[in-house]
Amino acid sequence: GKHTVNLDNKTADVRVKPFTLEMGIKFELHVTISGKKINVSEVPELSIPEDWMRDKLELNFYKSEQGGGGEVENVNYNKHSRTAVITFLKPG
């Protein structure tokens, strides 16, 4: 429908249109695991900002607590080498 938006003492008429969000992307990672860090290689090249990729990596390993993940302390991501080092708060 139509809406009116007030911006700095001016009004603008806008129309809302639905749009479809793109589906998520599945990809495969190669990892080497130590006590507190995971070395990730062959991170796929995606057209997203580097901080988004760091967030995706952190969320992936934080969510996999029962599979060897846990609370993430740091994600060091290198877009050029397509690698990342995930550091956890606790060894496991």
JSON list of C-alpha atoms in Angstrom, two decimals:
[
{"chain": "A", "resi": 1, "resn": "GLY", "atom": "CA", "xyz": [0.00, 0.00, 0.00]},
{"chain": "A", "resi": 2, "resn": "LYS", "atom": "CA", "xyz": [0.82, 3.67, 0.01]},
{"chain": "A", "resi": 3, "resn": "HIS", "atom": "CA", "xyz": [2.51, 5.37, 2.97]},
{"chain": "A", "resi": 4, "resn": "THR", "atom": "CA", "xyz": [3.58, 8.91, 3.77]},
{"chain": "A", "resi": 5, "resn": "VAL", "atom": "CA", "xyz": [6.98, 9.37, 5.41]},
{"chain": "A", "resi": 6, "resn": "ASN", "atom": "CA", "xyz": [8.06, 12.58, 7.17]},
{"chain": "A", "resi": 7, "resn": "LEU", "atom": "CA", "xyz": [11.71, 13.53, 6.54]},
{"chain": "A", "resi": 8, "resn": "ASP", "atom": "CA", "xyz": [13.14, 16.81, 7.87]},
{"chain": "A", "resi": 9, "resn": "ASN", "atom": "CA", "xyz": [9.84, 18.72, 7.72]},
{"chain": "A", "resi": 10, "resn": "LYS", "atom": "CA", "xyz": [9.07, 17.30, 4.26]},
{"chain": "A", "resi": 11, "resn": "THR", "atom": "CA", "xyz": [6.80, 14.45, 3.34]},
{"chain": "A", "resi": 12, "resn": "ALA", "atom": "CA", "xyz": [7.35, 11.75, 0.77]},
{"chain": "A", "resi": 13, "resn": "ASP", "atom": "CA", "xyz": [4.74, 9.35, -0.54]},
{"chain": "A", "resi": 14, "resn": "VAL", "atom": "CA", "xyz": [6.10, 5.83, -0.84]},
{"chain": "A", "resi": 15, "resn": "ARG", "atom": "CA", "xyz": [4.66, 2.56, -2.02]},
{"chain": "A", "resi": 16, "resn": "VAL", "atom": "CA", "xyz": [5.60, -0.78, -0.45]},
{"chain": "A", "resi": 17, "resn": "LYS", "atom": "CA", "xyz": [6.31, -3.64, -2.85]},
{"chain": "A", "resi": 18, "resn": "PRO", "atom": "CA", "xyz": [7.11, -7.21, -1.80]},
{"chain": "A", "resi": 19, "resn": "PHE", "atom": "CA", "xyz": [10.39, -8.74, -2.91]},
{"chain": "A", "resi": 20, "resn": "THR", "atom": "CA", "xyz": [11.98, -12.16, -2.68]},
{"chain": "A", "resi": 21, "resn": "LEU", "atom": "CA", "xyz": [15.10, -12.70, -0.61]},
{"chain": "A", "resi": 22, "resn": "GLU", "atom": "CA", "xyz": [17.82, -14.85, -2.12]},
{"chain": "A", "resi": 23, "resn": "MET", "atom": "CA", "xyz": [18.25, -18.35, -0.75]},
{"chain": "A", "resi": 24, "resn": "GLY", "atom": "CA", "xyz": [21.17, -19.11, 1.55]},
{"chain": "A", "resi": 25, "resn": "ILE", "atom": "CA", "xyz": [24.38, -20.47, 0.14]},
{"chain": "A", "resi": 26, "resn": "LYS", "atom": "CA", "xyz": [25.76, -23.85, 1.21]},
{"chain": "A", "resi": 27, "resn": "PHE", "atom": "CA", "xyz": [29.49, -24.42, 1.04]},
{"chain": "A", "resi": 28, "resn": "GLU", "atom": "CA", "xyz": [32.11, -26.86, 2.24]},
{"chain": "A", "resi": 29, "resn": "LEU", "atom": "CA", "xyz": [34.99, -25.90, 4.54]},
{"chain": "A", "resi": 30, "resn": "HIS", "atom": "CA", "xyz": [38.24, -27.75, 5.22]},
{"chain": "A", "resi": 31, "resn": "VAL", "atom": "CA", "xyz": [39.43, -27.48, 8.84]},
{"chain": "A", "resi": 32, "resn": "THR", "atom": "CA", "xyz": [42.39, -28.41, 11.00]},
{"chain": "A", "resi": 33, "resn": "ILE", "atom": "CA", "xyz": [41.50, -28.59, 14.71]},
{"chain": "A", "resi": 34, "resn": "SER", "atom": "CA", "xyz": [43.73, -27.93, 17.72]},
{"chain": "A", "resi": 35, "resn": "GLY", "atom": "CA", "xyz": [42.81, -27.44, 21.38]},
{"chain": "A", "resi": 36, "resn": "LYS", "atom": "CA", "xyz": [41.67, -23.82, 21.16]},
{"chain": "A", "resi": 37, "resn": "LYS", "atom": "CA", "xyz": [41.85, -22.87, 17.47]},
{"chain": "A", "resi": 38, "resn": "ILE", "atom": "CA", "xyz": [40.45, -24.14, 14.20]},
{"chain": "A", "resi": 39, "resn": "ASN", "atom": "CA", "xyz": [42.26, -23.35, 10.96]},
{"chain": "A", "resi": 40, "resn": "VAL", "atom": "CA", "xyz": [39.78, -23.05, 8.10]},
{"chain": "A", "resi": 41, "resn": "SER", "atom": "CA", "xyz": [40.90, -23.22, 4.48]},
{"chain": "A", "resi": 42, "resn": "GLU", "atom": "CA", "xyz": [39.17, -23.02, 1.12]},
{"chain": "A", "resi": 43, "resn": "VAL", "atom": "CA", "xyz": [36.59, -20.52, 2.36]},
{"chain": "A", "resi": 44, "resn": "PRO", "atom": "CA", "xyz": [34.44, -19.81, -0.72]},
{"chain": "A", "resi": 45, "resn": "GLU", "atom": "CA", "xyz": [34.60, -16.44, -2.40]},
{"chain": "A", "resi": 46, "resn": "LEU", "atom": "CA", "xyz": [31.23, -14.79, -1.84]},
{"chain": "A", "resi": 47, "resn": "SER", "atom": "CA", "xyz": [30.18, -11.30, -2.88]},
{"chain": "A", "resi": 48, "resn": "ILE", "atom": "CA", "xyz": [29.54, -10.20, 0.71]},
{"chain": "A", "resi": 49, "resn": "PRO", "atom": "CA", "xyz": [31.53, -7.82, 2.94]},
{"chain": "A", "resi": 50, "resn": "GLU", "atom": "CA", "xyz": [34.42, -9.35, 4.92]},
{"chain": "A", "resi": 51, "resn": "ASP", "atom": "CA", "xyz": [32.76, -8.59, 8.28]},
{"chain": "A", "resi": 52, "resn": "TRP", "atom": "CA", "xyz": [29.69, -10.56, 7.16]},
{"chain": "A", "resi": 53, "resn": "MET", "atom": "CA", "xyz": [31.91, -13.54, 6.34]},
{"chain": "A", "resi": 54, "resn": "ARG", "atom": "CA", "xyz": [33.56, -13.29, 9.78]},
{"chain": "A", "resi": 55, "resn": "ASP", "atom": "CA", "xyz": [30.10, -13.22, 11.37]},
{"chain": "A", "resi": 56, "resn": "LYS", "atom": "CA", "xyz": [28.98, -16.27, 9.36]},
{"chain": "A", "resi": 57, "resn": "LEU", "atom": "CA", "xyz": [32.11, -18.21, 10.37]},
{"chain": "A", "resi": 58, "resn": "GLU", "atom": "CA", "xyz": [31.68, -17.24, 14.02]},
{"chain": "A", "resi": 59, "resn": "LEU", "atom": "CA", "xyz": [28.02, -18.23, 14.04]},
{"chain": "A", "resi": 60, "resn": "ASN", "atom": "CA", "xyz": [28.75, -21.54, 12.32]},
{"chain": "A", "resi": 61, "resn": "PHE", "atom": "CA", "xyz": [31.36, -22.62, 14.87]},
{"chain": "A", "resi": 62, "resn": "TYR", "atom": "CA", "xyz": [29.52, -21.13, 17.87]},
{"chain": "A", "resi": 63, "resn": "LYS", "atom": "CA", "xyz": [26.36, -23.07, 16.97]},
{"chain": "A", "resi": 64, "resn": "SER", "atom": "CA", "xyz": [28.22, -26.37, 16.63]},
{"chain": "A", "resi": 65, "resn": "GLU", "atom": "CA", "xyz": [29.02, -26.60, 20.36]},
{"chain": "A", "resi": 66, "resn": "GLN", "atom": "CA", "xyz": [28.12, -30.29, 20.54]},
{"chain": "A", "resi": 67, "resn": "GLY", "atom": "CA", "xyz": [30.29, -30.95, 17.48]},
{"chain": "A", "resi": 68, "resn": "GLY", "atom": "CA", "xyz": [33.47, -29.42, 18.90]},
{"chain": "A", "resi": 69, "resn": "GLY", "atom": "CA", "xyz": [32.61, -25.72, 18.69]},
{"chain": "A", "resi": 70, "resn": "GLY", "atom": "CA", "xyz": [31.78, -23.33, 21.48]},
{"chain": "A", "resi": 71, "resn": "GLU", "atom": "CA", "xyz": [31.96, -19.69, 22.47]},
{"chain": "A", "resi": 72, "resn": "VAL", "atom": "CA", "xyz": [34.16, -17.88, 19.94]},
{"chain": "A", "resi": 73, "resn": "GLU", "atom": "CA", "xyz": [36.81, -15.43, 21.16]},
{"chain": "A", "resi": 74, "resn": "ASN", "atom": "CA", "xyz": [38.07, -14.24, 17.77]},
{"chain": "A", "resi": 75, "resn": "VAL", "atom": "CA", "xyz": [37.75, -14.84, 14.02]},
{"chain": "A", "resi": 76, "resn": "ASN", "atom": "CA", "xyz": [40.76, -13.90, 11.89]},
{"chain": "A", "resi": 77, "resn": "TYR", "atom": "CA", "xyz": [39.59, -14.06, 8.27]},
{"chain": "A", "resi": 78, "resn": "ASN", "atom": "CA", "xyz": [41.85, -13.48, 5.24]},
{"chain": "A", "resi": 79, "resn": "LYS", "atom": "CA", "xyz": [39.81, -12.98, 2.06]},
{"chain": "A", "resi": 80, "resn": "HIS", "atom": "CA", "xyz": [42.83, -13.16, -0.28]},
{"chain": "A", "resi": 81, "resn": "SER", "atom": "CA", "xyz": [44.09, -16.54, 0.97]},
{"chain": "A", "resi": 82, "resn": "ARG", "atom": "CA", "xyz": [40.51, -17.76, 1.62]},
{"chain": "A", "resi": 83, "resn": "THR", "atom": "CA", "xyz": [41.51, -18.87, 5.13]},
{"chain": "A", "resi": 84, "resn": "ALA", "atom": "CA", "xyz": [40.37, -18.16, 8.67]},
{"chain": "A", "resi": 85, "resn": "VAL", "atom": "CA", "xyz": [41.50, -18.96, 12.20]},
{"chain": "A", "resi": 86, "resn": "ILE", "atom": "CA", "xyz": [38.67, -19.41, 14.73]},
{"chain": "A", "resi": 87, "resn": "THR", "atom": "CA", "xyz": [39.83, -18.99, 18.36]},
{"chain": "A", "resi": 88, "resn": "PHE", "atom": "CA", "xyz": [37.57, -20.25, 21.14]},
{"chain": "A", "resi": 89, "resn": "LEU", "atom": "CA", "xyz": [37.36, -18.95, 24.70]},
{"chain": "A", "resi": 90, "resn": "LYS", "atom": "CA", "xyz": [37.88, -22.44, 26.12]},
{"chain": "A", "resi": 91, "resn": "PRO", "atom": "CA", "xyz": [39.93, -25.34, 24.74]},
{"chain": "A", "resi": 92, "resn": "GLY", "atom": "CA", "xyz": [37.87, -28.31, 23.72]}
]
